[in-house]
Amino acid sequence: MMAPMLIRSAAMFLLAWPALAASYHFRAVWDGAKLWKDACVIIQGDRIQSVGPCGGTSVDLSRFTAIPGLIDVHTHMTYVLDNRVSQAGRGAAVVFLAQDNARKTLETGVTTVRDLGASDYADIAMRDLINNRQMPGPRMFVAGYGLQITRGRAPSPNTADGVTDVMRVVRQQAGAGADVIKMYGSTGSGRDVTGFETFTFEEMKAAVDAAHALGKRIAIHTYGPDGARDAVRAGADSVEHATDMDDATIAEMARRKTFYVPTIDHNRYYVDNARRLNYPPNAVDDLNNYIQRNLATARKAFAAGVRFAMGSDAVYTMFGENTRELGWFVKAGMTPEQALRAATGNGAELLAMEKSLGALQAGYLADAVAVEGDPLADIDAVVKNVRWVMKGGEVVFDKTK
Ligand SMILES: [Zn+2]
């Protein structure tokens, strides 16, 4: 007898909920385009009603500056480093173990991720659980399996060789419910910093066309310049990692407005954790060398007018460090505001969500982050001083006391 009543009262609560508006008072609000001093953000339900001068009662967050919820466009939320569950059960335990990654990501102010590759569609399960409010976490846009060429092991669901195969695997991901397509266009991952092109231009073009025909965007991973050259010309929506890109490719990215997601910081994570990850001693030198070339390429691309989005490429225990990439963006020549734009408006645009995410403006989803310090003067205010996070009108992290 209890159950129907509970259901009825929950439904009434949900009906009543959008009527309640709440006001939050900040020292300043960077709305994605401009700075409001001493301003209030009014939230109604899961949306922003308005931003502007305060009036009436508000929640006092006047020690903090508000910025839009951040967008990390390159994660692997389902990669967990936990050997305590037996090998045979690891696949089934992944989503449970990945809750930690989701929570730590929220605590960095990242309220949305583009998750670029998972096994067994664990990413789809996680996205749905989060959307259904059964698991706390950032809203996820997921890729399912990332396409790879055959590499000497038994074929897996992501293996594709040749145009026909590529089209089939892209369509499988879209059919399974992926939001975006991921293709591994070169070698390079973890301690391996080689960047040999894997898929051909024709295969990349087939993947891009098959993805776009189904209304999906595509991210192409490439550690080296050859894969980048072909990915850009094939029409990839974003190019991931990519060092040593030649001037013509960089110019083409600027012309086509291809997003560059350099993920410089993920190799810093591998350097810091080389021992824990059992990397051989020479791996650290290779990784540091790669980081320097990655930064140099980012500097060149930014100067040439290429658009950036913030991607951490977080795996394992890197969650919670998702926004350290912003420090590299500033090193590459961006102002803190330009770096923030890469992690807000640009990320939203790459997700085709620029009307709902990436800004604190009327009508947008109520994703907001309160930071201590001035984020437009010092990017560390964002990287190190997140104190409060709201996602879809709900406070999901609060360290203001
Ligand atoms: Zn990745």
Short mmCIF file of C-alpha atoms and ligand atoms in Angstrom, two decimals:
data_model
loop_
_atom_site.label_atom_id
_atom_site.label_comp_id
_atom_site.label_asym_id
_atom_site.label_seq_id
_atom_site.Cartn_x
_atom_site.Cartn_y
_atom_site.Cartn_z
CA MET A 1 0.00 0.00 0.00
CA MET A 2 2.89 2.37 0.67
CA ALA A 3 4.36 2.26 -2.79
CA PRO A 4 1.56 3.97 -4.77
CA MET A 5 1.43 6.83 -2.28
CA LEU A 6 5.17 7.33 -2.50
CA ILE A 7 4.94 7.42 -6.24
CA ARG A 8 2.12 9.94 -6.12
CA SER A 9 3.92 12.27 -3.74
CA ALA A 10 7.11 12.04 -5.81
CA ALA A 11 5.13 13.01 -8.88
CA MET A 12 3.59 15.98 -7.08
CA PHE A 13 7.02 17.07 -5.97
CA LEU A 14 8.29 16.93 -9.54
CA LEU A 15 5.30 18.95 -10.75
CA ALA A 16 5.80 21.56 -8.04
CA TRP A 17 9.56 21.78 -8.42
CA PRO A 18 9.89 23.94 -11.57
CA ALA A 19 7.86 26.71 -9.95
CA LEU A 20 10.48 27.36 -7.28
CA ALA A 21 13.05 29.94 -8.27
CA ALA A 22 16.26 30.42 -6.31
CA SER A 23 18.72 33.29 -6.38
CA TYR A 24 22.47 32.95 -5.85
CA HIS A 25 24.57 36.00 -5.07
CA PHE A 26 28.18 36.10 -6.34
CA ARG A 27 31.08 38.55 -6.07
CA ALA A 28 31.18 38.35 -9.87
CA VAL A 29 29.68 36.25 -12.63
CA TRP A 30 31.56 35.39 -15.82
CA ASP A 31 28.69 34.37 -18.04
CA GLY A 32 30.79 32.91 -20.85
CA ALA A 33 31.18 36.22 -22.65
CA LYS A 34 31.35 39.05 -20.11
CA LEU A 35 31.87 39.74 -16.42
CA TRP A 36 29.09 40.96 -14.13
CA LYS A 37 30.26 42.44 -10.82
CA ASP A 38 28.22 41.79 -7.68
CA ALA A 39 25.52 39.85 -9.49
CA CYS A 40 22.84 37.24 -8.92
CA VAL A 41 22.04 34.12 -10.92
CA ILE A 42 18.37 33.15 -10.73
CA ILE A 43 17.65 29.47 -11.25
CA GLN A 44 14.26 28.02 -12.02
CA GLY A 45 14.11 24.23 -12.14
CA ASP A 46 17.09 23.05 -14.14
CA ARG A 47 17.47 26.28 -16.13
CA ILE A 48 18.87 29.75 -15.64
CA GLN A 49 16.13 32.35 -15.52
CA SER A 50 18.35 35.42 -15.48
CA VAL A 51 21.71 36.93 -14.54
CA GLY A 52 21.96 40.47 -13.29
CA PRO A 53 21.82 42.84 -10.32
CA CYS A 54 20.55 41.32 -7.06
CA GLY A 55 17.21 42.07 -5.42
CA GLY A 56 15.31 40.13 -2.76
CA THR A 57 16.75 37.21 -0.85
CA SER A 58 19.59 35.14 -2.22
CA VAL A 59 21.92 32.35 -1.21
CA ASP A 60 25.10 34.13 -0.15
CA LEU A 61 28.02 33.05 -2.31
CA SER A 62 29.38 36.59 -2.44
CA ARG A 63 32.94 35.48 -1.65
CA PHE A 64 33.06 33.61 -4.96
CA THR A 65 33.05 34.17 -8.70
CA ALA A 66 30.65 32.09 -10.78
CA ILE A 67 31.61 30.57 -14.10
CA PRO A 68 29.60 28.20 -16.32
CA GLY A 69 29.87 24.47 -15.62
CA LEU A 70 33.00 23.26 -17.39
CA ILE A 71 33.12 20.79 -20.27
CA ASP A 72 35.84 18.16 -20.57
CA VAL A 73 35.64 16.87 -24.13
CA HIS A 74 37.99 13.93 -23.74
CA THR A 75 37.57 11.45 -20.92
CA HIS A 76 37.56 7.69 -20.45
CA MET A 77 35.32 7.57 -17.41
CA THR A 78 35.09 3.75 -17.43
CA TYR A 79 38.85 3.18 -17.23
CA VAL A 80 39.43 2.10 -13.66
CA LEU A 81 42.61 0.99 -11.94
CA ASP A 82 41.34 -1.45 -9.37
CA ASN A 83 42.62 -5.01 -9.31
CA ARG A 84 40.68 -6.10 -6.25
CA VAL A 85 37.79 -7.50 -8.29
CA SER A 86 38.72 -10.79 -10.03
CA GLN A 87 39.52 -10.51 -13.70
CA ALA A 88 36.44 -12.52 -14.66
CA GLY A 89 34.14 -9.99 -12.96
CA ARG A 90 35.93 -6.76 -13.90
CA GLY A 91 33.71 -6.00 -16.87
CA ALA A 92 30.59 -6.24 -14.73
CA ALA A 93 32.12 -4.11 -11.95
CA VAL A 94 33.30 -1.26 -14.16
CA VAL A 95 30.30 1.04 -13.93
CA PHE A 96 30.17 0.64 -10.15
CA LEU A 97 33.87 1.40 -9.79
CA ALA A 98 33.64 4.33 -12.18
CA GLN A 99 31.29 6.20 -9.83
CA ASP A 100 34.41 7.56 -8.16
CA ASN A 101 35.64 9.00 -11.47
CA ALA A 102 32.27 10.66 -12.01
CA ARG A 103 32.23 12.22 -8.54
CA LYS A 104 35.82 13.48 -8.73
CA THR A 105 35.10 14.99 -12.14
CA LEU A 106 32.12 16.94 -10.76
CA GLU A 107 34.31 18.27 -7.96
CA THR A 108 36.62 19.94 -10.51
CA GLY A 109 33.68 21.96 -11.82
CA VAL A 110 33.25 19.74 -14.87
CA THR A 111 29.52 19.17 -15.29
CA THR A 112 29.65 17.73 -18.82
CA VAL A 113 32.05 15.31 -20.49
CA ARG A 114 32.51 13.84 -23.92
CA ASP A 115 33.66 10.30 -23.13
CA LEU A 116 35.77 8.97 -26.00
CA GLY A 117 35.88 5.22 -25.84
CA ALA A 118 34.74 2.39 -23.60
CA SER A 119 34.19 -1.37 -23.69
CA ASP A 120 30.92 -3.28 -23.43
CA TYR A 121 28.97 0.01 -23.75
CA ALA A 122 29.67 0.70 -20.09
CA ASP A 123 29.73 4.39 -21.09
CA ILE A 124 26.17 4.18 -22.41
CA ALA A 125 25.05 2.54 -19.16
CA MET A 126 26.75 5.27 -17.14
CA ARG A 127 25.31 8.09 -19.23
CA ASP A 128 21.81 6.71 -18.80
CA LEU A 129 22.19 6.08 -15.05
CA ILE A 130 23.38 9.67 -14.59
CA ASN A 131 20.58 11.08 -16.74
CA ASN A 132 18.06 8.99 -14.78
CA ARG A 133 19.51 10.40 -11.55
CA GLN A 134 20.46 6.92 -10.39
CA MET A 135 24.15 7.86 -10.21
CA PRO A 136 25.76 11.23 -9.47
CA GLY A 137 28.03 12.45 -12.23
CA PRO A 138 28.54 14.89 -15.06
CA ARG A 139 26.22 14.61 -18.04
CA MET A 140 27.96 12.36 -20.51
CA PHE A 141 28.13 12.32 -24.30
CA VAL A 142 29.58 8.95 -25.18
CA ALA A 143 31.26 7.15 -28.08
CA GLY A 144 30.85 3.44 -27.36
CA TYR A 145 33.77 1.61 -28.96
CA GLY A 146 36.47 3.69 -30.62
CA LEU A 147 37.32 2.34 -34.06
CA GLN A 148 40.75 0.69 -34.41
CA ILE A 149 42.57 -1.17 -37.15
CA THR A 150 43.52 -4.82 -36.62
CA ARG A 151 46.67 -4.89 -34.51
CA GLY A 152 47.62 -8.53 -34.23
CA ARG A 153 45.16 -9.54 -31.59
CA ALA A 154 41.85 -11.24 -31.99
CA PRO A 155 39.31 -8.93 -33.61
CA SER A 156 37.14 -7.10 -31.12
CA PRO A 157 33.91 -5.17 -31.69
CA ASN A 158 35.89 -2.01 -32.50
CA THR A 159 38.13 -3.52 -35.18
CA ALA A 160 37.64 -2.14 -38.68
CA ASP A 161 39.75 -2.58 -41.81
CA GLY A 162 38.68 -1.03 -45.06
CA VAL A 163 35.93 1.38 -45.95
CA THR A 164 33.07 -1.12 -45.66
CA ASP A 165 34.17 -2.27 -42.24
CA VAL A 166 34.61 1.31 -41.04
CA MET A 167 31.09 2.21 -42.14
CA ARG A 168 29.69 -0.88 -40.41
CA VAL A 169 31.42 -0.16 -37.08
CA VAL A 170 30.42 3.52 -37.12
CA ARG A 171 26.82 2.52 -37.74
CA GLN A 172 27.01 -0.07 -34.95
CA GLN A 173 28.07 2.59 -32.44
CA ALA A 174 25.34 4.97 -33.53
CA GLY A 175 22.80 2.16 -33.46
CA ALA A 176 23.86 1.16 -29.95
CA GLY A 177 23.15 4.71 -28.79
CA ALA A 178 26.50 6.48 -29.02
CA ASP A 179 26.28 10.29 -29.16
CA VAL A 180 29.59 10.76 -30.95
CA ILE A 181 32.04 8.61 -32.93
CA LYS A 182 35.68 8.04 -31.94
CA MET A 183 38.35 6.77 -34.30
CA TYR A 184 41.96 5.91 -33.42
CA GLY A 185 43.77 7.32 -36.46
CA SER A 186 47.28 6.58 -35.22
CA THR A 187 49.27 4.54 -32.75
CA GLY A 188 50.12 6.14 -29.42
CA SER A 189 48.51 5.67 -26.01
CA GLY A 190 49.80 5.52 -22.45
CA ARG A 191 53.57 5.07 -22.43
CA ASP A 192 53.58 4.55 -26.23
CA VAL A 193 54.08 7.99 -27.78
CA THR A 194 54.57 6.83 -31.36
CA GLY A 195 52.23 8.42 -33.85
CA PHE A 196 52.13 6.13 -36.87
CA GLU A 197 49.03 6.68 -38.94
CA THR A 198 46.74 3.66 -38.84
CA PHE A 199 43.58 4.30 -40.87
CA THR A 200 44.02 5.65 -44.40
CA PHE A 201 42.54 8.91 -45.62
CA GLU A 202 39.83 6.92 -47.43
CA GLU A 203 38.91 5.08 -44.23
CA MET A 204 38.81 8.33 -42.23
CA LYS A 205 36.64 9.94 -44.89
CA ALA A 206 34.28 6.94 -44.81
CA ALA A 207 34.02 7.21 -41.01
CA VAL A 208 33.38 10.95 -41.12
CA ASP A 209 30.73 10.59 -43.83
CA ALA A 210 29.01 7.65 -42.11
CA ALA A 211 28.97 9.55 -38.80
CA HIS A 212 27.70 12.80 -40.30
CA ALA A 213 25.04 10.98 -42.32
CA LEU A 214 23.63 9.76 -38.98
CA GLY A 215 23.87 13.19 -37.39
CA LYS A 216 26.89 12.27 -35.24
CA ARG A 217 30.13 14.16 -34.84
CA ILE A 218 33.47 12.40 -34.96
CA ALA A 219 36.69 12.78 -32.98
CA ILE A 220 39.85 11.38 -34.51
CA HIS A 221 42.76 10.46 -32.26
CA THR A 222 46.19 10.99 -33.74
CA TYR A 223 49.49 11.32 -31.91
CA GLY A 224 51.43 12.26 -35.03
CA PRO A 225 51.13 14.73 -37.92
CA ASP A 226 50.20 12.28 -40.70
CA GLY A 227 46.99 11.18 -39.07
CA ALA A 228 46.18 14.82 -38.29
CA ARG A 229 46.71 15.86 -41.90
CA ASP A 230 44.27 13.22 -43.13
CA ALA A 231 41.78 13.59 -40.25
CA VAL A 232 41.44 17.33 -40.87
CA ARG A 233 41.01 16.93 -44.62
CA ALA A 234 38.56 14.06 -44.12
CA GLY A 235 36.38 16.49 -42.14
CA ALA A 236 36.81 15.31 -38.53
CA ASP A 237 35.00 17.59 -36.08
CA SER A 238 37.87 17.40 -33.62
CA VAL A 239 41.44 16.20 -33.70
CA GLU A 240 42.77 14.75 -30.44
CA HIS A 241 46.39 14.93 -29.19
CA ALA A 242 48.27 15.67 -32.46
CA THR A 243 51.87 16.90 -32.17
CA ASP A 244 54.12 18.23 -34.92
CA MET A 245 51.28 19.31 -37.21
CA ASP A 246 52.58 21.05 -40.33
CA ASP A 247 51.63 24.64 -41.14
CA ALA A 248 49.31 23.64 -43.97
CA THR A 249 47.31 21.33 -41.67
CA ILE A 250 47.10 23.99 -38.99
CA ALA A 251 45.90 26.53 -41.57
CA GLU A 252 43.32 24.04 -42.81
CA MET A 253 42.06 23.49 -39.24
CA ALA A 254 41.63 27.23 -38.80
CA ARG A 255 39.81 27.49 -42.14
CA ARG A 256 37.49 24.55 -41.46
CA LYS A 257 37.04 25.49 -37.77
CA THR A 258 38.13 22.00 -36.74
CA PHE A 259 38.50 21.78 -32.97
CA TYR A 260 41.92 20.92 -31.58
CA VAL A 261 41.91 18.97 -28.31
CA PRO A 262 45.62 18.66 -27.52
CA THR A 263 45.27 16.82 -24.16
CA ILE A 264 48.75 17.97 -23.13
CA ASP A 265 48.22 17.25 -19.44
CA HIS A 266 47.47 13.54 -19.78
CA ASN A 267 51.13 12.76 -20.45
CA ARG A 268 52.03 14.83 -17.37
CA TYR A 269 49.77 12.43 -15.47
CA TYR A 270 51.61 9.45 -16.95
CA VAL A 271 54.97 10.98 -15.98
CA ASP A 272 53.80 11.57 -12.41
CA ASN A 273 52.42 8.02 -12.17
CA ALA A 274 55.02 6.12 -14.23
CA ARG A 275 56.00 3.89 -11.31
CA ARG A 276 52.45 3.07 -10.33
CA LEU A 277 51.63 2.23 -13.95
CA ASN A 278 54.74 0.01 -14.25
CA TYR A 279 56.22 2.02 -17.10
CA PRO A 280 59.85 1.21 -18.03
CA PRO A 281 62.48 3.84 -17.04
CA ASN A 282 62.88 5.30 -20.55
CA ALA A 283 59.14 5.99 -20.82
CA VAL A 284 59.39 9.19 -18.76
CA ASP A 285 61.88 10.79 -21.19
CA ASP A 286 59.67 9.87 -24.15
CA LEU A 287 56.61 11.29 -22.42
CA ASN A 288 58.37 14.55 -21.48
CA ASN A 289 59.63 14.92 -25.01
CA TYR A 290 56.10 14.40 -26.30
CA ILE A 291 54.70 16.98 -23.87
CA GLN A 292 57.12 19.62 -25.17
CA ARG A 293 56.20 18.93 -28.80
CA ASN A 294 52.50 18.87 -27.89
CA LEU A 295 52.81 22.28 -26.21
CA ALA A 296 54.78 23.72 -29.14
CA THR A 297 52.11 22.50 -31.56
CA ALA A 298 49.35 23.95 -29.40
CA ARG A 299 51.14 27.32 -29.27
CA LYS A 300 51.45 27.37 -33.06
CA ALA A 301 47.85 26.32 -33.62
CA PHE A 302 46.49 28.90 -31.19
CA ALA A 303 48.52 31.67 -32.83
CA ALA A 304 47.12 30.55 -36.20
CA GLY A 305 43.52 30.93 -35.00
CA VAL A 306 42.62 27.28 -34.47
CA ARG A 307 39.75 26.74 -32.02
CA PHE A 308 40.52 24.69 -28.91
CA ALA A 309 38.40 22.63 -26.58
CA MET A 310 39.54 21.38 -23.18
CA GLY A 311 40.10 17.64 -23.02
CA SER A 312 41.92 15.93 -20.17
CA ASP A 313 42.05 12.40 -21.62
CA ALA A 314 41.56 11.40 -17.98
CA VAL A 315 41.83 7.70 -17.17
CA TYR A 316 42.30 5.72 -13.95
CA THR A 317 43.23 8.02 -11.07
CA MET A 318 43.49 11.20 -13.15
CA PHE A 319 39.88 12.14 -12.44
CA GLY A 320 39.90 15.17 -10.17
CA GLU A 321 42.68 16.65 -12.31
CA ASN A 322 40.42 17.21 -15.34
CA THR A 323 41.01 20.95 -15.57
CA ARG A 324 44.80 21.03 -15.25
CA GLU A 325 44.82 21.21 -19.05
CA LEU A 326 43.81 24.88 -18.66
CA GLY A 327 47.26 25.67 -17.23
CA TRP A 328 48.85 24.32 -20.41
CA PHE A 329 46.48 26.44 -22.50
CA VAL A 330 47.74 29.55 -20.75
CA LYS A 331 51.33 28.36 -21.35
CA ALA A 332 50.39 27.97 -25.03
CA GLY A 333 49.51 31.67 -25.20
CA MET A 334 45.88 31.98 -24.11
CA THR A 335 44.63 34.48 -21.59
CA PRO A 336 42.77 32.83 -18.69
CA GLU A 337 39.52 34.00 -20.30
CA GLN A 338 40.42 32.37 -23.61
CA ALA A 339 41.30 29.15 -21.78
CA LEU A 340 37.94 29.30 -19.99
CA ARG A 341 36.17 29.76 -23.29
CA ALA A 342 37.83 26.56 -24.55
CA ALA A 343 36.32 24.76 -21.53
CA THR A 344 32.86 26.31 -21.86
CA GLY A 345 31.46 27.78 -25.09
CA ASN A 346 33.85 25.90 -27.39
CA GLY A 347 33.21 22.57 -25.69
CA ALA A 348 29.48 23.20 -25.94
CA GLU A 349 29.78 23.99 -29.63
CA LEU A 350 31.78 20.83 -30.26
CA LEU A 351 28.92 18.89 -28.63
CA ALA A 352 26.33 20.84 -30.66
CA MET A 353 24.94 21.99 -27.28
CA GLU A 354 25.83 25.67 -27.58
CA LYS A 355 22.23 26.72 -26.94
CA SER A 356 22.06 24.85 -23.60
CA LEU A 357 25.58 24.50 -22.20
CA GLY A 358 28.71 26.59 -21.73
CA ALA A 359 27.15 29.87 -20.59
CA LEU A 360 25.43 31.41 -17.57
CA GLN A 361 22.68 33.06 -19.54
CA ALA A 362 18.89 33.01 -19.52
CA GLY A 363 17.51 29.73 -20.85
CA TYR A 364 20.71 27.73 -20.44
CA LEU A 365 20.94 24.64 -18.24
CA ALA A 366 21.81 25.69 -14.70
CA ASP A 367 25.38 24.38 -14.57
CA ALA A 368 27.51 26.75 -12.51
CA VAL A 369 30.77 26.69 -10.60
CA ALA A 370 31.82 28.97 -7.74
CA VAL A 371 35.56 29.56 -7.51
CA GLU A 372 37.65 31.49 -5.01
CA GLY A 373 39.85 34.17 -6.57
CA ASP A 374 39.69 35.89 -9.93
CA PRO A 375 39.55 33.30 -12.73
CA LEU A 376 40.14 35.97 -15.41
CA ALA A 377 43.40 37.02 -13.73
CA ASP A 378 44.68 33.61 -12.66
CA ILE A 379 43.55 30.31 -14.17
CA ASP A 380 44.57 28.55 -10.94
CA ALA A 381 41.40 29.97 -9.38
CA VAL A 382 39.62 27.43 -11.57
CA VAL A 383 42.17 24.62 -11.48
CA LYS A 384 42.66 24.66 -7.71
CA ASN A 385 39.88 26.67 -6.05
CA VAL A 386 36.52 25.19 -7.00
CA ARG A 387 34.27 25.52 -3.94
CA TRP A 388 30.74 24.81 -5.16
CA VAL A 389 29.23 23.13 -8.19
CA MET A 390 25.67 23.15 -9.50
CA LYS A 391 24.49 20.82 -12.25
CA GLY A 392 21.03 21.21 -13.77
CA GLY A 393 19.88 23.39 -10.88
CA GLU A 394 21.07 20.97 -8.18
CA VAL A 395 24.04 21.62 -5.91
CA VAL A 396 26.30 18.60 -6.43
CA PHE A 397 29.39 19.80 -4.53
CA ASP A 398 29.67 22.28 -1.68
CA LYS A 399 32.88 23.21 0.10
CA THR A 400 31.93 26.82 0.85
CA LYS A 401 31.86 26.38 4.63
ZN ZN B 1 41.64 9.19 -25.11
#
